[in-house]
Coordinates of C-alpha atoms and ligand atoms in Angstrom, one line a residue:
M1 CA 2.7 -4.8 7.8
C2 CA 4.5 -8.1 7.6
G3 CA 8.2 -8.4 8.5
I4 CA 10.9 -10.7 7.1
I5 CA 14.3 -11.6 8.6
G6 CA 16.8 -14.3 7.6
I7 CA 20.4 -15.3 8.6
V8 CA 22.8 -17.6 6.9
G9 CA 26.1 -18.0 8.8
N10 CA 28.3 -20.3 10.9
R11 CA 26.8 -19.8 14.4
P12 CA 23.3 -20.3 16.0
V13 CA 20.6 -18.1 14.5
A14 CA 17.3 -18.7 16.4
G15 CA 17.8 -16.1 19.2
R16 CA 19.0 -13.5 16.7
L17 CA 16.1 -14.1 14.4
I18 CA 13.7 -13.4 17.2
E19 CA 15.7 -10.3 18.2
G20 CA 15.3 -9.2 14.6
L21 CA 11.5 -9.8 14.7
K22 CA 11.3 -7.6 17.8
R23 CA 12.8 -4.7 15.8
L24 CA 9.9 -5.2 13.3
E25 CA 7.2 -5.0 15.9
Y26 CA 6.5 -1.4 14.9
R27 CA 5.1 -2.6 11.6
G28 CA 2.2 -4.3 13.4
Y29 CA 1.4 -8.0 13.2
D30 CA -0.8 -10.7 14.7
S31 CA 1.4 -13.9 14.6
A32 CA 5.1 -14.8 14.2
G33 CA 7.3 -17.7 13.5
I34 CA 10.8 -18.9 12.7
A35 CA 12.2 -21.8 10.6
V36 CA 15.8 -23.1 10.8
I37 CA 17.6 -25.9 9.1
Q38 CA 18.8 -28.0 12.0
E39 CA 21.4 -30.7 12.1
I40 CA 20.0 -33.7 14.0
D41 CA 22.5 -36.7 14.2
G42 CA 24.3 -35.4 11.2
Q43 CA 21.0 -35.3 9.3
S44 CA 19.7 -31.8 8.3
T45 CA 16.0 -31.1 8.9
L46 CA 13.8 -28.1 8.3
V47 CA 12.0 -27.3 11.6
R48 CA 9.8 -24.4 12.7
R49 CA 8.1 -22.8 15.6
R50 CA 5.1 -20.5 15.2
A51 CA 2.8 -18.7 17.6
K52 CA -0.4 -16.5 17.3
G53 CA -0.1 -13.2 19.1
K54 CA 3.0 -11.3 20.2
I55 CA 6.6 -12.3 19.8
V56 CA 6.8 -13.2 23.5
K57 CA 4.5 -16.1 22.7
L58 CA 7.0 -17.3 20.1
E59 CA 9.8 -17.0 22.5
E60 CA 7.9 -19.2 25.0
R61 CA 7.4 -21.8 22.3
V62 CA 11.1 -21.8 21.4
K63 CA 12.0 -22.1 25.1
L64 CA 9.6 -25.1 25.4
E65 CA 10.8 -26.8 22.3
P66 CA 14.2 -25.4 21.3
V67 CA 15.3 -25.2 17.7
D68 CA 18.5 -23.9 16.3
G69 CA 20.8 -24.0 13.3
F70 CA 23.2 -21.8 11.4
L71 CA 20.5 -20.9 8.7
G72 CA 17.0 -19.6 9.2
I73 CA 14.2 -17.3 8.4
A74 CA 11.6 -15.6 10.5
H75 CA 8.4 -13.5 10.0
T76 CA 5.8 -11.3 11.6
R77 CA 2.5 -11.8 9.9
W78 CA -0.3 -9.2 9.2
A79 CA -3.1 -11.6 8.2
T80 CA -3.7 -11.3 4.4
H81 CA -5.2 -14.6 3.1
G82 CA -6.7 -16.8 5.9
A83 CA -7.6 -16.1 9.5
V84 CA -5.2 -15.1 12.3
T85 CA -4.2 -18.6 13.4
K86 CA -1.0 -20.5 14.1
T87 CA -1.6 -22.7 11.1
N88 CA -1.7 -19.6 8.9
A89 CA 1.4 -18.1 10.5
H90 CA 4.6 -18.1 8.5
P91 CA 7.0 -19.7 7.7
H92 CA 5.0 -22.0 5.4
F93 CA 6.4 -25.4 4.5
A94 CA 6.0 -27.7 1.5
G95 CA 8.3 -30.7 1.2
Q96 CA 11.9 -29.4 1.6
V97 CA 10.9 -25.7 1.3
G98 CA 10.2 -23.0 3.9
V99 CA 8.8 -19.6 2.8
V100 CA 8.2 -16.2 4.4
H101 CA 6.3 -13.6 2.4
N102 CA 5.1 -10.0 2.6
G103 CA 2.5 -8.6 0.1
I104 CA -0.1 -10.3 -2.1
I105 CA 0.2 -13.0 -4.8
E106 CA -2.8 -12.1 -6.9
N107 CA -2.9 -15.3 -9.1
F108 CA -2.4 -17.8 -6.2
T109 CA -5.8 -19.4 -6.7
E110 CA -4.9 -20.3 -10.4
L111 CA -1.4 -21.5 -9.3
R112 CA -3.0 -23.5 -6.5
G113 CA -5.5 -25.1 -8.9
A114 CA -2.7 -26.2 -11.2
L115 CA -1.1 -28.1 -8.3
K116 CA -4.3 -29.5 -6.6
D117 CA -3.9 -33.0 -8.0
K118 CA -0.3 -33.2 -7.0
R119 CA -0.1 -31.4 -3.7
S120 CA -2.2 -31.3 -0.5
F121 CA -2.6 -27.8 1.0
H122 CA -3.0 -27.2 4.7
T123 CA -3.8 -23.5 4.7
Q124 CA -5.7 -20.9 2.6
T125 CA -2.6 -18.7 2.3
D126 CA -1.1 -17.5 -0.9
T127 CA 2.3 -18.1 0.7
E128 CA 1.9 -21.9 1.0
V129 CA 1.3 -22.0 -2.8
V130 CA 4.8 -20.6 -3.4
A131 CA 6.4 -23.2 -1.1
H132 CA 4.6 -26.0 -3.1
M133 CA 5.7 -24.5 -6.4
I134 CA 9.4 -24.4 -5.5
D135 CA 9.3 -27.9 -4.0
E136 CA 7.4 -29.3 -7.1
A137 CA 10.0 -27.6 -9.4
M138 CA 12.8 -29.3 -7.5
R139 CA 11.1 -32.6 -7.9
T140 CA 11.5 -32.2 -11.6
G141 CA 15.2 -32.1 -11.1
L142 CA 15.9 -28.3 -10.9
S143 CA 18.4 -27.0 -8.4
G144 CA 17.1 -24.9 -5.5
Q145 CA 18.2 -21.7 -7.2
D146 CA 16.6 -22.6 -10.6
A147 CA 13.4 -23.8 -8.9
F148 CA 13.2 -20.4 -7.1
A149 CA 13.9 -18.4 -10.2
Q150 CA 11.4 -20.4 -12.2
T151 CA 8.7 -19.9 -9.6
L152 CA 9.2 -16.2 -9.4
K153 CA 8.4 -15.8 -13.0
Q154 CA 4.9 -17.4 -12.5
L155 CA 3.9 -15.1 -9.6
R156 CA 1.8 -12.0 -10.2
G157 CA 1.3 -9.3 -7.5
A158 CA 3.4 -7.2 -5.2
F159 CA 5.5 -9.3 -2.8
A160 CA 8.8 -9.8 -0.9
L161 CA 10.0 -13.4 -0.3
G162 CA 12.5 -15.2 1.9
V163 CA 13.1 -19.0 1.2
V164 CA 15.2 -21.8 2.8
I165 CA 15.4 -25.3 1.3
D166 CA 16.4 -28.4 3.3
G167 CA 19.0 -30.3 1.3
V168 CA 20.2 -27.0 -0.3
A169 CA 22.8 -26.4 2.4
G170 CA 23.9 -22.9 3.4
Q171 CA 21.7 -20.8 1.0
I172 CA 18.9 -18.4 1.5
F173 CA 16.9 -17.1 -1.5
A174 CA 15.2 -13.7 -1.5
A175 CA 13.1 -11.7 -3.9
R176 CA 11.5 -8.2 -4.1
K177 CA 8.7 -7.2 -6.4
G178 CA 6.9 -4.3 -4.6
P179 CA 7.4 -4.4 -0.8
P180 CA 11.0 -3.6 0.1
L181 CA 13.6 -6.2 1.0
A182 CA 17.2 -5.5 2.1
I183 CA 20.4 -7.6 2.5
G184 CA 22.8 -7.1 5.4
I185 CA 26.5 -7.9 5.0
G186 CA 28.1 -9.7 8.0
D187 CA 31.4 -11.2 9.0
G188 CA 31.1 -14.8 8.0
E189 CA 27.4 -14.5 7.7
N190 CA 24.8 -12.6 5.7
Y191 CA 21.2 -11.5 6.3
I192 CA 17.9 -10.5 4.7
G193 CA 15.4 -8.2 6.2
S194 CA 12.3 -6.1 5.4
D195 CA 14.2 -2.9 6.1
A196 CA 17.4 -1.5 7.8
I197 CA 15.6 -1.5 11.1
A198 CA 15.1 -5.2 11.1
L199 CA 18.8 -5.6 10.3
S200 CA 20.1 -2.9 12.6
S201 CA 21.3 -5.3 15.3
L202 CA 23.1 -7.4 12.7
S203 CA 24.7 -5.1 10.2
K204 CA 25.1 -1.5 9.2
Q205 CA 26.1 -2.4 5.6
I206 CA 22.9 -2.7 3.7
I207 CA 22.1 -3.5 0.1
Y208 CA 18.5 -2.5 -0.9
L209 CA 17.2 -4.9 -3.5
E210 CA 15.7 -3.0 -6.4
E211 CA 12.3 -3.7 -8.0
G212 CA 12.3 -7.2 -9.6
D213 CA 15.7 -8.2 -8.0
W214 CA 16.2 -11.7 -6.5
A215 CA 19.2 -12.9 -4.6
V216 CA 21.1 -16.0 -3.3
L217 CA 23.0 -15.6 0.0
T218 CA 25.5 -17.9 1.6
D219 CA 27.6 -17.1 4.6
D220 CA 30.4 -15.6 2.5
N221 CA 28.8 -14.6 -0.8
I222 CA 25.8 -12.6 -2.1
Q223 CA 24.6 -13.0 -5.7
I224 CA 21.9 -10.6 -6.9
Y225 CA 20.0 -11.0 -10.2
D226 CA 17.7 -8.5 -11.9
A227 CA 14.3 -9.3 -13.3
K228 CA 15.9 -10.6 -16.5
D229 CA 18.1 -13.0 -14.3
T230 CA 21.2 -11.0 -15.2
E231 CA 23.7 -10.9 -12.3
V232 CA 24.0 -7.3 -11.1
K233 CA 25.9 -5.3 -8.4
R234 CA 23.8 -3.1 -6.1
D235 CA 25.2 -0.2 -4.0
I236 CA 26.0 -0.8 -0.4
T237 CA 24.5 1.8 2.0
H238 CA 26.3 2.4 5.3
I239 CA 23.7 3.1 7.9
T240 CA 25.1 5.7 10.3
G241 CA 23.6 7.7 13.1
S242 CA 20.2 7.4 14.6
M243 CA 17.4 4.9 14.1
A244 CA 15.7 7.6 12.1
A245 CA 18.4 7.1 9.5
A246 CA 17.6 3.4 9.5
E247 CA 13.9 4.2 9.3
K248 CA 14.4 6.3 6.3
G249 CA 16.5 3.5 4.8
N250 CA 18.0 4.5 1.4
Y251 CA 15.3 7.1 0.8
R252 CA 16.3 10.8 0.9
H253 CA 13.0 11.8 2.6
F254 CA 10.3 10.0 4.6
M255 CA 7.8 11.2 2.0
R256 CA 9.6 9.4 -0.7
K257 CA 9.9 6.3 1.4
E258 CA 6.2 6.5 2.2
I259 CA 5.3 6.9 -1.5
Y260 CA 7.3 3.8 -2.3
E261 CA 5.7 1.8 0.6
Q262 CA 2.3 2.0 -1.0
P263 CA 2.3 -1.3 -2.8
E264 CA 2.9 -2.9 0.6
T265 CA 0.6 -0.6 2.7
T266 CA -2.4 -0.9 0.3
A267 CA -2.0 -4.7 0.5
H268 CA -2.2 -4.5 4.3
T269 CA -5.2 -2.2 4.1
L270 CA -6.9 -4.8 1.9
T271 CA -6.3 -7.6 4.3
H272 CA -8.8 -6.1 6.7
Y273 CA -11.5 -5.6 4.2
I274 CA -11.4 -8.5 1.7
D275 CA -11.2 -12.3 1.6
A276 CA -9.1 -12.7 -1.5
F277 CA -9.3 -16.4 -1.3
N278 CA -13.0 -16.4 -1.8
H279 CA -13.1 -13.2 -3.9
K280 CA -15.4 -11.6 -1.4
V281 CA -15.5 -8.4 0.7
K282 CA -15.6 -9.0 4.5
T283 CA -18.8 -7.9 6.2
E284 CA -20.0 -7.1 9.7
D285 CA -18.5 -9.9 11.7
A286 CA -15.1 -10.1 9.9
L287 CA -14.9 -6.3 10.1
K288 CA -15.6 -6.5 13.8
L289 CA -18.4 -3.9 13.2
K290 CA -21.1 -5.4 15.3
G291 CA -24.3 -3.6 14.6
L292 CA -23.1 -1.8 11.5
D293 CA -25.4 -3.0 8.7
F294 CA -25.5 -0.8 5.7
K295 CA -29.0 -2.1 5.0
T296 CA -30.2 0.0 7.9
V297 CA -28.1 3.1 7.0
E298 CA -30.1 5.7 5.1
R299 CA -27.3 8.3 4.6
V300 CA -23.5 8.5 5.1
S301 CA -22.1 11.8 6.2
F302 CA -18.3 12.1 5.8
I303 CA -16.4 14.6 7.8
A304 CA -12.7 15.2 7.3
C305 CA -9.9 17.8 6.6
G306 CA -7.3 18.3 3.9
T307 CA -6.2 15.2 2.1
A308 CA -8.5 13.0 4.2
A309 CA -11.4 15.2 3.0
Y310 CA -10.4 14.5 -0.6
A311 CA -10.4 10.8 0.0
A312 CA -13.9 11.1 1.5
M313 CA -15.0 13.1 -1.5
V314 CA -13.9 10.3 -3.8
A315 CA -15.8 7.9 -1.5
K316 CA -19.0 9.9 -2.0
Y317 CA -19.0 8.9 -5.6
W318 CA -18.3 5.3 -4.8
F319 CA -21.0 4.9 -2.1
E320 CA -23.6 6.5 -4.3
Q321 CA -22.6 4.6 -7.5
L322 CA -21.9 1.2 -5.9
A323 CA -24.3 1.2 -3.0
H324 CA -27.0 3.7 -4.1
L325 CA -26.5 5.2 -0.6
P326 CA -27.1 9.0 -0.3
T327 CA -23.7 10.4 0.8
D328 CA -22.4 13.8 1.9
M329 CA -18.9 15.1 2.5
D330 CA -18.2 18.1 4.6
V331 CA -14.9 19.7 5.5
A332 CA -15.0 19.3 9.3
S333 CA -14.3 23.0 10.1
E334 CA -17.5 23.9 8.3
F335 CA -19.7 21.0 9.2
R336 CA -21.1 21.9 12.6
Y337 CA -21.4 25.6 11.8
R338 CA -23.7 25.0 8.9
R339 CA -26.2 23.5 11.4
P340 CA -26.7 20.4 9.2
A341 CA -30.2 18.9 9.0
L342 CA -29.2 15.6 10.6
T343 CA -31.6 12.7 10.1
D344 CA -32.0 9.4 11.9
N345 CA -30.2 6.4 10.4
T346 CA -27.3 8.6 9.2
L347 CA -23.9 7.1 9.7
A348 CA -21.4 9.9 10.5
M349 CA -18.0 8.8 9.3
A350 CA -14.8 10.7 10.2
V351 CA -11.8 10.1 8.0
S352 CA -8.5 11.0 9.7
Q353 CA -4.9 9.6 9.5
S354 CA -4.0 10.9 12.9
G355 CA -7.4 10.5 14.6
E356 CA -6.5 13.7 16.5
T357 CA -7.4 16.6 14.1
A358 CA -9.3 19.0 16.2
D359 CA -11.9 20.1 13.6
T360 CA -12.7 16.5 12.7
L361 CA -12.9 15.4 16.3
A362 CA -15.2 18.3 17.1
A363 CA -17.5 17.4 14.2
L364 CA -17.5 13.7 15.3
R365 CA -18.5 14.7 18.8
Y366 CA -21.2 17.0 17.4
C367 CA -22.7 14.0 15.5
K368 CA -22.5 11.8 18.6
D369 CA -24.2 14.5 20.7
H370 CA -27.0 14.5 18.1
G371 CA -27.5 10.8 18.4
L372 CA -25.9 9.6 15.2
Q373 CA -24.0 6.4 14.8
T374 CA -20.4 7.4 14.4
G375 CA -17.5 5.7 12.6
V376 CA -13.8 6.7 12.1
L377 CA -11.5 5.5 9.3
V378 CA -8.2 6.0 11.0
N379 CA -4.5 5.1 10.9
V380 CA -3.7 5.5 14.6
L381 CA -5.8 3.0 16.5
S382 CA -4.8 4.5 19.9
S383 CA -6.1 8.0 18.9
T384 CA -8.9 10.0 20.5
M385 CA -11.3 9.5 17.5
A386 CA -10.6 5.7 17.6
R387 CA -11.6 5.7 21.3
E388 CA -14.7 7.8 20.9
A389 CA -16.3 6.5 17.7
D390 CA -18.9 3.7 17.7
Y391 CA -17.1 1.9 14.8
V392 CA -13.3 1.9 14.1
L393 CA -12.1 1.1 10.6
P394 CA -8.3 0.7 10.4
I395 CA -6.3 1.7 7.3
N396 CA -3.2 -0.2 8.4
A397 CA -0.8 2.2 6.6
G398 CA 1.9 2.1 9.3
P399 CA 3.4 5.2 10.8
E400 CA 3.2 8.2 8.4
I401 CA 6.1 10.6 9.2
G402 CA 6.0 13.0 6.2
V403 CA 3.7 15.9 6.9
A404 CA 2.3 15.6 3.4
S405 CA 0.0 12.6 3.5
T406 CA 0.7 10.0 0.8
K407 CA 0.4 6.3 1.9
A408 CA -2.4 7.2 4.2
F409 CA -4.3 8.8 1.3
T410 CA -4.2 5.6 -0.8
A411 CA -4.9 3.5 2.2
Q412 CA -7.9 5.6 3.0
L413 CA -9.1 5.3 -0.6
T414 CA -8.5 1.5 -0.6
A415 CA -10.4 1.0 2.6
L416 CA -13.3 3.4 1.5
L417 CA -13.7 1.6 -1.8
S418 CA -13.8 -1.8 0.0
L419 CA -16.4 -0.4 2.3
A420 CA -18.5 1.0 -0.5
I421 CA -18.5 -2.5 -2.1
T422 CA -19.5 -4.0 1.2
A423 CA -22.4 -1.5 1.5
G424 CA -23.4 -2.4 -2.1
V425 CA -23.4 -6.1 -1.3
Q426 CA -25.3 -5.7 1.9
R427 CA -27.9 -3.4 0.2
G428 CA -28.3 -5.9 -2.6
H429 CA -26.9 -3.6 -5.4
I430 CA -23.9 -5.8 -6.0
D431 CA -24.4 -9.5 -6.9
T432 CA -21.9 -12.3 -6.5
Q433 CA -20.4 -11.9 -10.0
A434 CA -20.0 -8.1 -9.6
E435 CA -18.5 -8.6 -6.1
K436 CA -15.9 -11.1 -7.5
R437 CA -15.0 -8.6 -10.3
L438 CA -14.7 -5.7 -7.9
V439 CA -12.7 -7.6 -5.3
D440 CA -10.3 -8.9 -8.0
S441 CA -9.8 -5.2 -9.1
L442 CA -9.0 -4.4 -5.4
T443 CA -6.3 -7.2 -5.3
H444 CA -4.6 -5.6 -8.3
I445 CA -4.1 -2.3 -6.5
P446 CA -0.6 -3.1 -5.0
R447 CA 0.8 -4.3 -8.3
H448 CA -0.7 -1.4 -10.3
I449 CA 0.8 1.0 -7.8
N450 CA 4.1 -0.7 -8.2
E451 CA 3.9 -0.4 -11.9
T452 CA 3.0 3.3 -11.6
L453 CA 6.1 4.0 -9.5
K454 CA 8.1 3.1 -12.6
L455 CA 7.0 6.5 -14.0
D456 CA 9.2 8.2 -11.4
G457 CA 12.0 9.3 -13.7
Q458 CA 9.6 10.8 -16.3
I459 CA 7.7 12.6 -13.7
E460 CA 10.9 14.0 -12.1
N461 CA 11.7 15.6 -15.5
L462 CA 8.3 17.2 -15.7
A463 CA 8.6 18.5 -12.2
H464 CA 11.5 20.7 -13.2
M465 CA 9.1 22.5 -15.6
L466 CA 6.5 22.9 -12.8
S467 CA 9.1 24.4 -10.4
K468 CA 9.3 27.5 -12.5
A469 CA 5.6 28.2 -12.4
K470 CA 3.9 30.8 -10.3
S471 CA 0.6 29.0 -10.4
V472 CA -0.5 25.6 -11.5
F473 CA -4.0 24.2 -12.3
Y474 CA -5.2 20.6 -11.8
L475 CA -8.3 19.5 -13.6
G476 CA -10.4 16.3 -13.3
R477 CA -13.9 15.0 -13.7
G478 CA -15.9 12.5 -11.6
V479 CA -13.8 10.8 -9.0
H480 CA -10.7 12.6 -10.5
Y481 CA -12.1 16.0 -9.5
P482 CA -11.2 15.3 -5.8
L483 CA -7.9 13.9 -7.1
A484 CA -7.3 17.3 -8.8
L485 CA -7.9 19.0 -5.5
E486 CA -5.5 16.6 -3.8
G487 CA -2.9 17.2 -6.4
A488 CA -3.1 20.9 -6.0
L489 CA -2.9 20.6 -2.2
K490 CA 0.2 18.3 -2.4
L491 CA 2.0 20.8 -4.7
K492 CA 1.1 23.8 -2.5
E493 CA 2.0 22.3 0.8
I494 CA 5.5 21.1 0.0
S495 CA 6.7 23.3 -2.9
Y496 CA 4.9 26.5 -1.8
I497 CA 3.8 27.1 -5.5
H498 CA 0.2 28.3 -5.7
A499 CA -2.0 25.6 -7.3
E500 CA -5.8 25.1 -7.7
G501 CA -7.8 22.0 -8.4
Y502 CA -11.0 22.3 -10.4
A503 CA -13.7 20.2 -11.8
A504 CA -12.7 20.3 -15.5
G505 CA -16.1 21.5 -16.6
E506 CA -15.9 24.4 -14.2
L507 CA -12.9 26.2 -15.6
K508 CA -14.8 28.0 -18.3
H509 CA -17.1 29.6 -15.7
G510 CA -14.4 32.1 -14.7
P511 CA -11.0 30.5 -13.7
I512 CA -10.0 30.1 -17.4
A513 CA -9.4 33.9 -17.3
L514 CA -6.2 33.1 -15.5
I515 CA -4.8 30.9 -18.2
E516 CA -2.0 32.5 -20.1
E517 CA 1.0 31.4 -22.2
G518 CA 2.9 28.7 -20.4
T519 CA 0.5 28.2 -17.4
P520 CA 1.0 24.6 -16.4
V521 CA -2.3 22.6 -16.4
I522 CA -2.3 19.0 -15.1
V523 CA -5.3 17.1 -16.5
I524 CA -6.2 13.8 -14.8
A525 CA -8.2 11.7 -17.3
P526 CA -8.2 8.0 -17.7
S527 CA -10.1 6.8 -20.9
D528 CA -13.3 6.4 -19.0
E529 CA -16.9 7.7 -19.8
L530 CA -15.8 11.3 -19.0
F531 CA -12.6 11.3 -21.1
E532 CA -14.0 13.0 -24.2
K533 CA -15.5 15.8 -22.2
T534 CA -12.3 16.3 -20.2
I535 CA -10.3 16.3 -23.4
S536 CA -12.4 19.2 -24.8
N537 CA -11.7 21.1 -21.5
L538 CA -8.1 20.3 -22.1
Q539 CA -8.3 21.8 -25.6
E540 CA -10.0 25.0 -24.2
V541 CA -6.9 25.7 -22.1
A542 CA -4.3 24.4 -24.6
T543 CA -5.6 26.9 -27.2
R544 CA -5.0 29.7 -24.7
G545 CA -1.3 28.8 -24.3
A546 CA -1.5 26.4 -21.3
K547 CA 1.4 24.0 -21.0
V548 CA -0.7 20.8 -20.5
V549 CA 0.4 17.6 -18.8
L550 CA -2.2 14.8 -19.4
I551 CA -2.2 11.9 -16.9
T552 CA -4.1 9.1 -18.6
D553 CA -3.8 5.4 -19.8
N554 CA -2.7 3.8 -23.1
K555 CA -6.0 4.4 -24.8
G556 CA -6.1 8.0 -23.7
A557 CA -2.5 8.6 -24.8
K558 CA -3.2 7.3 -28.2
H559 CA -6.2 9.6 -28.6
A560 CA -4.4 12.7 -27.3
H561 CA -0.9 12.1 -28.5
N562 CA -0.7 15.0 -30.8
M563 CA -2.7 17.4 -28.6
V564 CA -0.4 17.8 -25.6
P565 CA 3.4 18.1 -25.1
H566 CA 3.5 15.9 -22.0
I567 CA 1.6 12.6 -21.3
I568 CA 2.0 10.4 -18.3
V569 CA 0.7 7.0 -19.2
C570 CA -0.6 5.0 -16.2
P571 CA -1.2 1.2 -16.2
D572 CA -4.6 0.2 -17.7
V573 CA -6.8 -0.2 -14.6
S574 CA -10.4 -0.5 -13.7
P575 CA -12.2 2.9 -13.6
V576 CA -13.2 2.1 -10.0
T577 CA -9.6 1.8 -8.7
A578 CA -8.1 4.5 -11.0
P579 CA -8.1 7.3 -8.4
I580 CA -5.9 5.2 -6.1
I581 CA -3.4 4.4 -8.9
Y582 CA -3.4 7.9 -10.4
A583 CA -2.7 9.4 -6.9
I584 CA 0.8 8.1 -7.2
T585 CA 1.6 10.4 -10.1
I586 CA 0.4 13.6 -8.4
Q587 CA 2.4 12.6 -5.3
L588 CA 5.6 12.1 -7.3
L589 CA 4.9 15.4 -9.2
S590 CA 4.7 17.4 -6.0
Y591 CA 7.6 15.5 -4.4
H592 CA 10.1 16.1 -7.3
T593 CA 9.0 19.8 -7.7
A594 CA 9.7 20.4 -4.0
V595 CA 13.0 18.6 -4.1
H596 CA 14.0 20.7 -7.1
L597 CA 13.1 23.8 -5.2
G598 CA 14.9 22.7 -2.1
T599 CA 12.0 23.1 0.3
D600 CA 11.8 21.0 3.5
V601 CA 9.8 18.1 2.0
D602 CA 9.2 16.2 5.2
Q603 CA 8.4 19.2 7.4
P604 CA 7.1 22.0 5.1
R605 CA 7.0 25.5 6.6
N606 CA 3.9 26.5 8.7
L607 CA 2.5 22.9 8.7
A608 CA 2.1 20.2 11.4
K609 CA 1.5 16.5 10.9
S610 CA -1.6 16.7 13.0
V611 CA -3.6 19.9 13.4
T612 CA -4.9 19.6 16.9
V613 CA -6.2 23.2 17.1
E614 CA -9.3 24.5 15.5
Ligands
AGP701 C1 -2.2 16.3 4.0 O1 -1.1 16.2 3.1 C2 -2.0 17.4 5.0 N1 -0.9 17.3 5.8 C3 -3.3 17.7 5.8 O2 -4.2 18.2 4.8 C4 -4.0 16.5 6.5 O3 -4.5 15.6 5.5 C5 -5.1 17.1 7.3 O4 -4.6 17.9 8.3 C6 -6.0 15.9 8.0 O5 -5.2 15.2 8.9 P1 -5.8 13.9 9.5 O6 -5.9 12.9 8.3 O7 -4.7 13.4 10.4 O8 -7.1 14.2 10.2

């Protein structure tokens, strides 16, 4: 994940910017850079140093060609648009403006097109477009602050920004729309950073920008504006105690923090699998998957446990629908004991956040022993599975601390959907137009997740009703059937309330006998081709007294508004990305129910983060 740090003060900043970047190394990156406004012979100049690779390379560059000043920004980059090169490393410059950025600007190609006759671009990054837009706005006579505010309104996506402008002395501009951004309060200086960890060597007094906020910092003043440009005051959090407190930031639990990281983490997952600039999925070479060509794969066999298994179950639908590739999904603890009839040209794909789950590892080894090609979709790249599989596919979700998997789940889904599209393209089932449409849907995921997080308050209210239940049902059809299973698992594992997920069409074959007055039933149903059938299943339980919560979109809500007491309306999204977006609602539902019941959300009883025993 990219990292941002900035300092505006009255003493040299370059060394402390680099120190701040070192505290961001845990987020993962592939290049780094700093930019400072330097006084040379009384003349201020915007200068930068950048380097591909680790921060030590940047330090060597700065030693070789020193830069310094009292105001600067710095960045660790996880390649999103454009290759891992020094040229594409942040900060990006245009005219007087320097920008560091975390996340995805979805509409950057249109914005770039609007400037192409006036500006010359040096990179393929979305970040550089932002620098040109601010600089262009200043050329029309706007102040730095107004140029920044105007530009923000034109950007679509999920992003965090830090900006310095030569000639606009002593000010740093910052904005948050999705990925987090914090402000640190200093003595005669102030700071911006991606999180409290980045700022921990500079300040313990942290202001967390809220969604849509932007800010102007000087050495002795901090002005924060909301999305409507109204000046606001935000709470100051005093970071006390261990680094863990800093890591949790202003979140009560790691699980909540990780739910809220998903706009940022899915953006980083996407970077590995798509080329947003050319609206294409990455294939073999770019995926560093020498030898994996889906044209030669005759079957995919997923093996996983728990939440990872439900992600793989969704992927089964995608691989068969988008790539016409026969696909199985087995829970790993069952797989090898059923003595599967393995066939040549089967790709065995393990899905595991930790890469250490004993059942999944044993199944992977079983496939390897039987001569299959093996892959692993994994979060921990140093794990045993990553070391033993033929192909390693990263999900780039960053460390997941909460035992209940959230950001890893949506990262797994995002990566699996990208892979299914890649398979479809390689097998000739997805043409260029369809590829562009599907890849554009993928780039909307971070923003759509960000919009869904705004349902938090409504979902918290519903959770209080759930917390009184002795049993809860989750229903879904198609790709939302595995989501129903995941929703039930999430609720069980952190609130200890019994819950079951069912294919909506299956309830009438027995389980409906359990429905009685007041039984909560969560129905996951966007207005897709299965909506009507799911609604009739909903009515079957409603007429028997169930207390139904419908999770749908605007069209679905209009259709069902007088059928159910509670409707959660998600953003209107493509049917293909809906499971990723709707996952946010079931995560928040289980989180708030557990908090209401006072269970140990991050370390629920009887559970371990990685089950390394069979
Ligand atoms: C998810 O919330 C659970 N903690 C658990 O089901 C987990 O998904 C499962 O143990 C698999 O772990 P892995 O992804 O690390 O292999």
